[in-house]
Tab-separated table of C-alpha atoms in Angstrom:
chain	number	residue	atom	x	y	z
G	1	UNK	CA	46.026	44.250	74.794
G	2	UNK	CA	43.626	45.364	72.058
G	3	UNK	CA	44.364	48.700	70.413
G	4	UNK	CA	41.023	48.979	68.548
G	5	UNK	CA	37.523	48.779	69.924
G	6	UNK	CA	34.236	47.762	68.349
G	7	UNK	CA	30.541	47.763	69.279
G	8	UNK	CA	30.859	44.518	71.245
G	9	UNK	CA	33.586	46.003	73.461
G	10	UNK	CA	31.434	49.054	74.204
G	11	UNK	CA	28.418	46.856	74.921
G	12	UNK	CA	30.467	44.920	77.466
G	13	UNK	CA	31.463	48.242	79.042
G	14	UNK	CA	27.750	49.044	79.476
G	15	UNK	CA	27.139	45.625	81.049
G	16	UNK	CA	30.019	46.207	83.454
G	17	UNK	CA	28.638	49.595	84.458
G	18	UNK	CA	31.534	51.564	82.992
G	19	UNK	CA	29.208	53.311	80.505
G	20	UNK	CA	25.557	54.252	80.916
G	21	UNK	CA	23.025	52.662	78.535
G	22	UNK	CA	23.000	54.579	75.268
G	23	UNK	CA	26.466	56.052	75.757
G	24	UNK	CA	28.033	53.136	73.899
G	25	UNK	CA	26.204	53.949	70.646
G	26	UNK	CA	26.862	57.664	70.993
G	27	UNK	CA	30.574	57.000	71.540
G	28	UNK	CA	30.713	54.583	68.610
G	29	UNK	CA	29.116	57.117	66.267
G	30	UNK	CA	31.520	59.797	67.461
G	31	UNK	CA	34.554	57.599	66.813
G	32	UNK	CA	33.319	56.695	63.340
G	33	UNK	CA	33.169	60.379	62.385
G	34	UNK	CA	36.751	61.054	63.452
G	35	UNK	CA	39.420	61.144	60.703
G	36	UNK	CA	42.292	58.739	61.071
G	37	UNK	CA	45.297	60.321	62.767
G	38	UNK	CA	47.484	57.264	63.288
G	39	UNK	CA	49.046	55.357	60.390
G	40	UNK	CA	47.796	51.812	59.919
G	41	UNK	CA	47.360	49.206	57.209
G	42	UNK	CA	44.022	50.595	56.099
G	43	UNK	CA	43.771	50.745	52.307
G	44	UNK	CA	43.494	54.548	52.285
G	45	UNK	CA	46.630	54.929	54.399
G	46	UNK	CA	48.586	52.548	52.179
G	47	UNK	CA	47.463	54.628	49.182
G	48	UNK	CA	48.709	57.831	50.863
G	49	UNK	CA	52.210	56.432	51.415
G	50	UNK	CA	52.373	54.706	48.027
G	51	UNK	CA	51.422	57.943	46.283
G	52	UNK	CA	54.086	59.807	48.229
G	53	UNK	CA	56.763	57.267	47.308
G	54	UNK	CA	55.776	57.473	43.631
G	55	UNK	CA	56.182	61.263	43.632
G	56	UNK	CA	59.497	60.997	45.487
G	57	UNK	CA	60.731	58.474	42.941
G	58	UNK	CA	59.563	60.590	39.999
G	59	UNK	CA	61.284	63.726	41.310
G	60	UNK	CA	64.317	61.864	42.605
G	61	UNK	CA	66.272	58.992	41.180
G	62	UNK	CA	63.931	58.546	38.179
G	63	UNK	CA	64.544	62.110	37.017
G	64	UNK	CA	66.289	61.503	33.670
G	65	UNK	CA	68.822	63.482	31.679
G	66	UNK	CA	65.946	64.726	29.493
G	67	UNK	CA	64.824	66.876	32.405
G	68	UNK	CA	68.317	68.332	32.688
G	69	UNK	CA	67.957	69.707	29.151
G	70	UNK	CA	64.906	71.855	29.915
G	71	UNK	CA	67.176	74.406	31.561
G	72	UNK	CA	68.058	75.302	35.116
G	73	UNK	CA	65.476	78.098	35.382
G	74	UNK	CA	62.643	75.782	34.350
G	75	UNK	CA	63.957	73.099	36.715
G	76	UNK	CA	63.964	75.578	39.613
G	77	UNK	CA	60.468	76.831	38.791
G	78	UNK	CA	59.098	73.284	38.654
G	79	UNK	CA	60.784	72.287	41.915
G	80	UNK	CA	59.550	75.386	43.747
G	81	UNK	CA	56.041	74.919	42.328
G	82	UNK	CA	55.986	71.359	43.651
G	83	UNK	CA	57.251	72.431	47.090
G	84	UNK	CA	54.823	75.356	47.450
G	85	UNK	CA	51.782	73.474	46.154
G	86	UNK	CA	52.457	70.368	48.243
G	87	UNK	CA	53.085	72.430	51.385
G	88	UNK	CA	49.920	74.487	50.831
G	89	UNK	CA	47.902	71.303	50.220
G	90	UNK	CA	49.379	69.756	53.363
G	91	UNK	CA	48.426	72.774	55.473
G	92	UNK	CA	44.919	72.710	53.993
G	93	UNK	CA	44.570	69.004	54.796
G	94	UNK	CA	45.838	69.611	58.330
G	95	UNK	CA	43.252	72.362	58.839
G	96	UNK	CA	40.534	69.918	57.763
G	97	UNK	CA	41.748	67.292	60.227
G	98	UNK	CA	43.235	64.968	57.573
G	99	UNK	CA	46.501	64.527	59.441
G	100	UNK	CA	47.990	61.572	57.570
G	101	UNK	CA	47.666	62.913	53.981
G	102	UNK	CA	48.814	66.317	55.268
G	103	UNK	CA	51.989	64.847	56.735
G	104	UNK	CA	52.661	62.678	53.692
G	105	UNK	CA	52.381	65.687	51.333
G	106	UNK	CA	54.693	67.684	53.610
G	107	UNK	CA	57.297	64.891	53.526
G	108	UNK	CA	57.163	64.833	49.722
G	109	UNK	CA	57.708	68.613	49.651
G	110	UNK	CA	60.821	68.216	51.803
G	111	UNK	CA	62.145	65.459	49.531
G	112	UNK	CA	62.091	67.871	46.553
G	113	UNK	CA	64.228	70.521	48.295
G	114	UNK	CA	67.527	68.993	47.005
G	115	UNK	CA	66.287	69.486	43.416
G	116	UNK	CA	65.591	73.170	44.041
G	117	UNK	CA	69.022	73.680	45.622
G	118	UNK	CA	70.620	71.777	42.735
G	119	UNK	CA	69.037	74.201	40.244
G	120	UNK	CA	70.041	77.257	42.319
G	121	UNK	CA	73.660	76.074	42.532
G	122	UNK	CA	73.841	75.624	38.777
G	123	UNK	CA	72.214	79.010	38.102
G	124	UNK	CA	74.531	80.882	40.463
G	125	UNK	CA	77.657	79.124	39.263
G	126	UNK	CA	78.568	77.680	42.656
G	127	UNK	CA	77.924	74.098	41.502
G	128	UNK	CA	81.052	72.279	42.784
G	129	UNK	CA	81.072	69.243	40.462
G	130	UNK	CA	82.206	68.933	36.860
G	131	UNK	CA	80.008	68.340	33.818
G	132	UNK	CA	80.187	64.557	34.073
G	133	UNK	CA	78.474	64.677	37.472
G	134	UNK	CA	75.630	67.100	36.777
G	135	UNK	CA	72.804	64.566	36.536
G	136	UNK	CA	70.494	65.076	39.518
G	137	UNK	CA	69.667	61.358	39.663
G	138	UNK	CA	73.333	60.767	40.587
G	139	UNK	CA	72.498	62.376	43.947
G	140	UNK	CA	70.832	59.089	44.908
G	141	UNK	CA	73.539	56.862	43.439
G	142	UNK	CA	76.998	58.322	44.025
G	143	UNK	CA	78.861	59.626	47.054
G	144	UNK	CA	80.146	63.134	46.293
G	145	UNK	CA	81.183	65.911	48.666
G	146	UNK	CA	79.515	68.377	46.277
G	147	UNK	CA	76.061	67.272	47.402
G	148	UNK	CA	76.539	68.627	50.945
G	149	UNK	CA	74.664	71.913	50.454
G	150	UNK	CA	71.665	70.033	49.031
G	151	UNK	CA	71.629	67.689	52.014
G	152	UNK	CA	72.012	70.471	54.585
G	153	UNK	CA	69.149	72.409	52.986
G	154	UNK	CA	66.943	69.308	53.114
G	155	UNK	CA	67.589	68.821	56.829
G	156	UNK	CA	66.803	72.474	57.584
G	157	UNK	CA	63.663	72.388	55.417
G	158	UNK	CA	62.537	69.201	57.124
G	159	UNK	CA	62.939	70.681	60.592
G	160	UNK	CA	60.989	73.777	59.557
G	161	UNK	CA	58.281	71.606	58.036
G	162	UNK	CA	57.973	69.691	61.299
G	163	UNK	CA	57.079	73.001	62.958
G	164	UNK	CA	54.332	73.612	60.410
G	165	UNK	CA	53.014	70.049	60.131
G	166	UNK	CA	54.307	67.836	62.961
G	167	UNK	CA	53.992	64.413	61.344
G	168	UNK	CA	56.409	61.490	61.891
G	169	UNK	CA	56.902	60.572	58.190
G	170	UNK	CA	58.736	63.893	57.648
G	171	UNK	CA	61.558	62.371	59.696
G	172	UNK	CA	62.284	59.964	56.824
G	173	UNK	CA	63.601	62.477	54.206
G	174	UNK	CA	65.554	64.200	56.995
G	175	UNK	CA	67.152	60.899	58.017
G	176	UNK	CA	67.957	60.000	54.398
G	177	UNK	CA	69.618	63.389	53.879
G	178	UNK	CA	71.668	62.908	57.039
G	179	UNK	CA	72.666	59.425	55.845
G	180	UNK	CA	73.831	60.860	52.516
G	181	UNK	CA	75.612	63.648	54.379
G	182	UNK	CA	77.519	61.166	56.537
G	183	UNK	CA	78.742	59.457	53.364
G	184	UNK	CA	79.631	62.670	51.556
G	185	UNK	CA	81.449	64.143	54.557
G	186	UNK	CA	83.447	60.928	54.805
G	187	UNK	CA	84.285	61.159	51.093
G	188	UNK	CA	85.422	64.735	51.664
G	189	UNK	CA	87.586	63.560	54.598
G	190	UNK	CA	89.074	60.466	52.942
G	191	UNK	CA	89.291	61.887	49.429
G	192	UNK	CA	89.627	59.468	46.529
G	193	UNK	CA	90.768	56.706	48.909
G	194	UNK	CA	87.215	56.338	50.298
G	195	UNK	CA	86.750	52.611	49.705
G	196	UNK	CA	83.617	50.467	49.634
G	197	UNK	CA	84.523	48.952	53.015
G	198	UNK	CA	84.899	52.405	54.537
G	199	UNK	CA	81.502	53.426	53.185
G	200	UNK	CA	79.922	50.378	54.784
G	201	UNK	CA	81.588	51.211	58.099
G	202	UNK	CA	80.309	54.801	57.941
G	203	UNK	CA	76.808	53.540	57.160
G	204	UNK	CA	76.946	51.095	60.091
G	205	UNK	CA	78.066	53.697	62.625
G	206	UNK	CA	75.669	56.317	61.313
G	207	UNK	CA	72.836	53.814	61.707
G	208	UNK	CA	73.861	53.103	65.297
G	209	UNK	CA	73.980	56.814	66.134
G	210	UNK	CA	70.563	57.354	64.542
G	211	UNK	CA	69.092	54.440	66.516
G	212	UNK	CA	70.532	55.877	69.737
G	213	UNK	CA	69.092	59.331	69.001
G	214	UNK	CA	65.605	57.988	68.370
G	215	UNK	CA	65.830	55.717	71.398
G	216	UNK	CA	66.043	58.939	73.424
G	217	UNK	CA	63.132	60.468	71.470
G	218	UNK	CA	60.963	57.336	71.621
G	219	UNK	CA	58.048	57.581	74.046
G	220	UNK	CA	58.704	61.242	74.780
G	221	UNK	CA	56.546	62.751	72.039
G	222	UNK	CA	52.796	62.642	71.528
G	223	UNK	CA	53.205	61.243	68.016
G	224	UNK	CA	55.452	58.315	67.166
G	225	UNK	CA	58.378	60.132	65.549
G	226	UNK	CA	60.703	57.282	66.495
G	227	UNK	CA	59.164	54.823	64.019
G	228	UNK	CA	60.696	56.335	60.884
G	229	UNK	CA	63.922	57.182	62.684
G	230	UNK	CA	64.297	53.574	63.765
G	231	UNK	CA	63.578	52.405	60.215
G	232	UNK	CA	66.209	54.707	58.689
G	233	UNK	CA	68.728	53.743	61.366
G	234	UNK	CA	68.103	50.035	60.866
G	235	UNK	CA	68.467	50.352	57.094
G	236	UNK	CA	71.822	52.116	57.440
G	237	UNK	CA	73.110	49.832	60.197
G	238	UNK	CA	71.814	46.505	58.917
G	239	UNK	CA	72.896	46.911	55.295
G	240	UNK	CA	76.283	48.312	56.365
G	241	UNK	CA	76.764	45.266	58.571
G	242	UNK	CA	75.335	42.686	56.164
G	243	UNK	CA	77.355	43.804	53.124
G	244	UNK	CA	80.696	43.643	54.925
G	245	UNK	CA	82.909	40.847	53.625
G	246	UNK	CA	84.704	38.503	56.002
G	247	UNK	CA	86.310	35.081	55.694
G	248	UNK	CA	86.269	34.553	59.449
G	249	UNK	CA	83.739	32.042	60.772
G	250	UNK	CA	83.897	33.857	64.107
G	251	UNK	CA	82.854	37.136	62.473
G	252	UNK	CA	79.987	35.418	60.688
G	253	UNK	CA	78.795	33.887	63.958
G	254	UNK	CA	79.082	37.328	65.581
G	255	UNK	CA	76.916	38.707	62.773
G	256	UNK	CA	74.262	36.143	63.669
G	257	UNK	CA	74.467	37.054	67.370
G	258	UNK	CA	74.052	40.751	66.556
G	259	UNK	CA	70.889	39.938	64.638
G	260	UNK	CA	69.636	37.821	67.521
G	261	UNK	CA	70.291	40.903	69.641
G	262	UNK	CA	68.095	42.957	67.308
G	263	UNK	CA	65.315	40.448	67.905
G	264	UNK	CA	65.797	40.942	71.644
G	265	UNK	CA	65.573	44.711	71.195
G	266	UNK	CA	62.258	44.146	69.400
G	267	UNK	CA	60.895	42.568	72.583
G	268	UNK	CA	62.364	45.310	74.800
G	269	UNK	CA	60.982	48.191	72.752
G	270	UNK	CA	57.999	46.309	71.326
G	271	UNK	CA	59.076	47.368	67.833
G	272	UNK	CA	58.399	44.643	65.224
G	273	UNK	CA	60.782	46.179	62.674
G	274	UNK	CA	63.775	45.144	64.820
G	275	UNK	CA	62.421	41.605	64.741
G	276	UNK	CA	62.121	41.740	60.940
G	277	UNK	CA	65.712	42.885	60.380
G	278	UNK	CA	67.051	40.494	63.002
G	279	UNK	CA	65.164	37.581	61.481
G	280	UNK	CA	66.509	38.411	58.017
G	281	UNK	CA	70.055	38.438	59.395
G	282	UNK	CA	69.645	35.115	61.188
G	283	UNK	CA	68.071	33.612	58.065
G	284	UNK	CA	71.015	34.863	55.973
G	285	UNK	CA	73.473	33.233	58.376
G	286	UNK	CA	71.558	29.945	58.371
G	287	UNK	CA	71.480	30.096	54.573
G	288	UNK	CA	75.252	30.508	54.571
G	289	UNK	CA	75.608	27.474	56.835
G	290	UNK	CA	73.332	25.472	54.571
G	291	UNK	CA	75.159	26.274	51.334
G	292	UNK	CA	78.735	26.512	52.567
G	293	UNK	CA	79.381	24.779	55.878
G	294	UNK	CA	76.798	21.954	55.896
G	295	UNK	CA	76.330	21.563	52.154
G	296	UNK	CA	76.809	17.761	52.354
G	297	UNK	CA	74.842	17.181	55.525
G	298	UNK	CA	71.532	15.307	55.273
G	299	UNK	CA	70.500	16.249	58.809
G	300	UNK	CA	70.903	20.024	58.477
G	301	UNK	CA	67.587	20.658	56.644
G	302	UNK	CA	65.791	18.535	59.252
G	303	UNK	CA	67.418	20.407	62.130
G	304	UNK	CA	66.653	23.721	60.444
G	305	UNK	CA	63.004	22.727	60.010
G	306	UNK	CA	62.771	21.901	63.702
G	307	UNK	CA	64.321	25.273	64.532
G	308	UNK	CA	61.775	26.961	62.243
G	309	UNK	CA	58.888	25.249	64.025
G	310	UNK	CA	60.388	26.313	67.330
G	311	UNK	CA	60.589	29.926	66.159
G	312	UNK	CA	56.925	29.823	65.135
G	313	UNK	CA	56.029	28.421	68.557
G	314	UNK	CA	58.021	31.195	70.226
G	315	UNK	CA	56.176	33.746	68.096
G	316	UNK	CA	52.840	32.364	69.254
G	317	UNK	CA	54.041	32.395	72.852
G	318	UNK	CA	55.215	35.996	72.522
G	319	UNK	CA	51.912	37.047	70.968
G	320	UNK	CA	50.030	35.579	73.911
G	321	UNK	CA	52.310	36.905	76.671
G	322	UNK	CA	53.795	40.007	75.023
G	323	UNK	CA	53.227	42.342	77.963
G	324	UNK	CA	54.626	39.996	80.610
G	325	UNK	CA	57.665	39.002	78.502
G	326	UNK	CA	58.603	42.621	77.797
G	327	UNK	CA	58.258	43.619	81.449
G	328	UNK	CA	60.236	40.581	82.603
G	329	UNK	CA	63.045	41.195	80.100
G	330	UNK	CA	63.249	44.849	81.078
G	331	UNK	CA	63.408	43.926	84.763
G	332	UNK	CA	66.632	41.982	84.106
G	333	UNK	CA	68.414	45.115	82.878
G	334	UNK	CA	70.397	47.505	85.104
G	335	UNK	CA	68.281	50.288	86.616
G	336	UNK	CA	70.147	52.974	84.681
G	337	UNK	CA	69.438	51.274	81.365
G	338	UNK	CA	65.785	50.727	82.318
G	339	UNK	CA	65.407	54.470	82.841
G	340	UNK	CA	66.771	55.153	79.354
G	341	UNK	CA	64.202	52.897	77.688
G	342	UNK	CA	61.027	54.574	76.406
G	343	UNK	CA	57.636	53.964	77.946
G	344	UNK	CA	55.755	51.244	76.080
G	345	UNK	CA	53.172	52.409	73.570
G	346	UNK	CA	49.832	50.662	73.513
């Protein structure tokens, strides 16, 4: 079903008697004057998100040691100035009906909260880490229990910001802070024995929990808050799963089946991002088979090409019958599980 309408669609509505003559042009002019409220791949929207990511990067993991030498007071003043100015600008944009740039600016403001807390901790002397761990950019690189206050403050600030400017992208810095918190709490629990494998397991389970939480939220809010929650959950789950080492062929095959399952979830929820992550996982497994298991087979590339053509054909089939396939797949599930699934967004 089409999600955007043009003049031809409205003209057909007039011909069908749904609209009176002249109402189609009036409606079209009205829609043209409305500011965009839903994210899309319009150039302006891409610019909004790209600008936000650049600011987040500049004030996050690209913040160098040179900035640490300007002093904690100056660091706090700069962080607070960013937060206040970005929040004020976001509120101003929201008042003018520019919802997307307002929400993007608000999300950037939330992402800078850890820097402000970092400066406050150092000024008050409650900074829990030693001098070799004082670089703020390490917050994005290393698991340390000492970051917990920064992460908790970010979550609280994000929730408060959602009350001021309810925009889905604000979920992303909240989810990232919770992901970091899950790692740092695990480091605090395990101590110095917190291994790489344990970190991957924590990331995997955190991702699953996050996906479950946003499955409950999905379809129950006016705006699509689940999108960014799903993305954060998939990143944590998929990378935790994909980076796990195993010499068992059974485990590798299970990894492929899990990714096929993600592709099935994409059809159930009509969320393309599940299809993307699932396809990457299946492709990784097929690549492993190509280079390790069937390295000397002449037929494997041919078979794989046929499979690729089949996948493309399935994609075309899904595009044509998306609604019917989703409804049919959902009908095969138990009634209790069907009730848990969100209503489909158009």
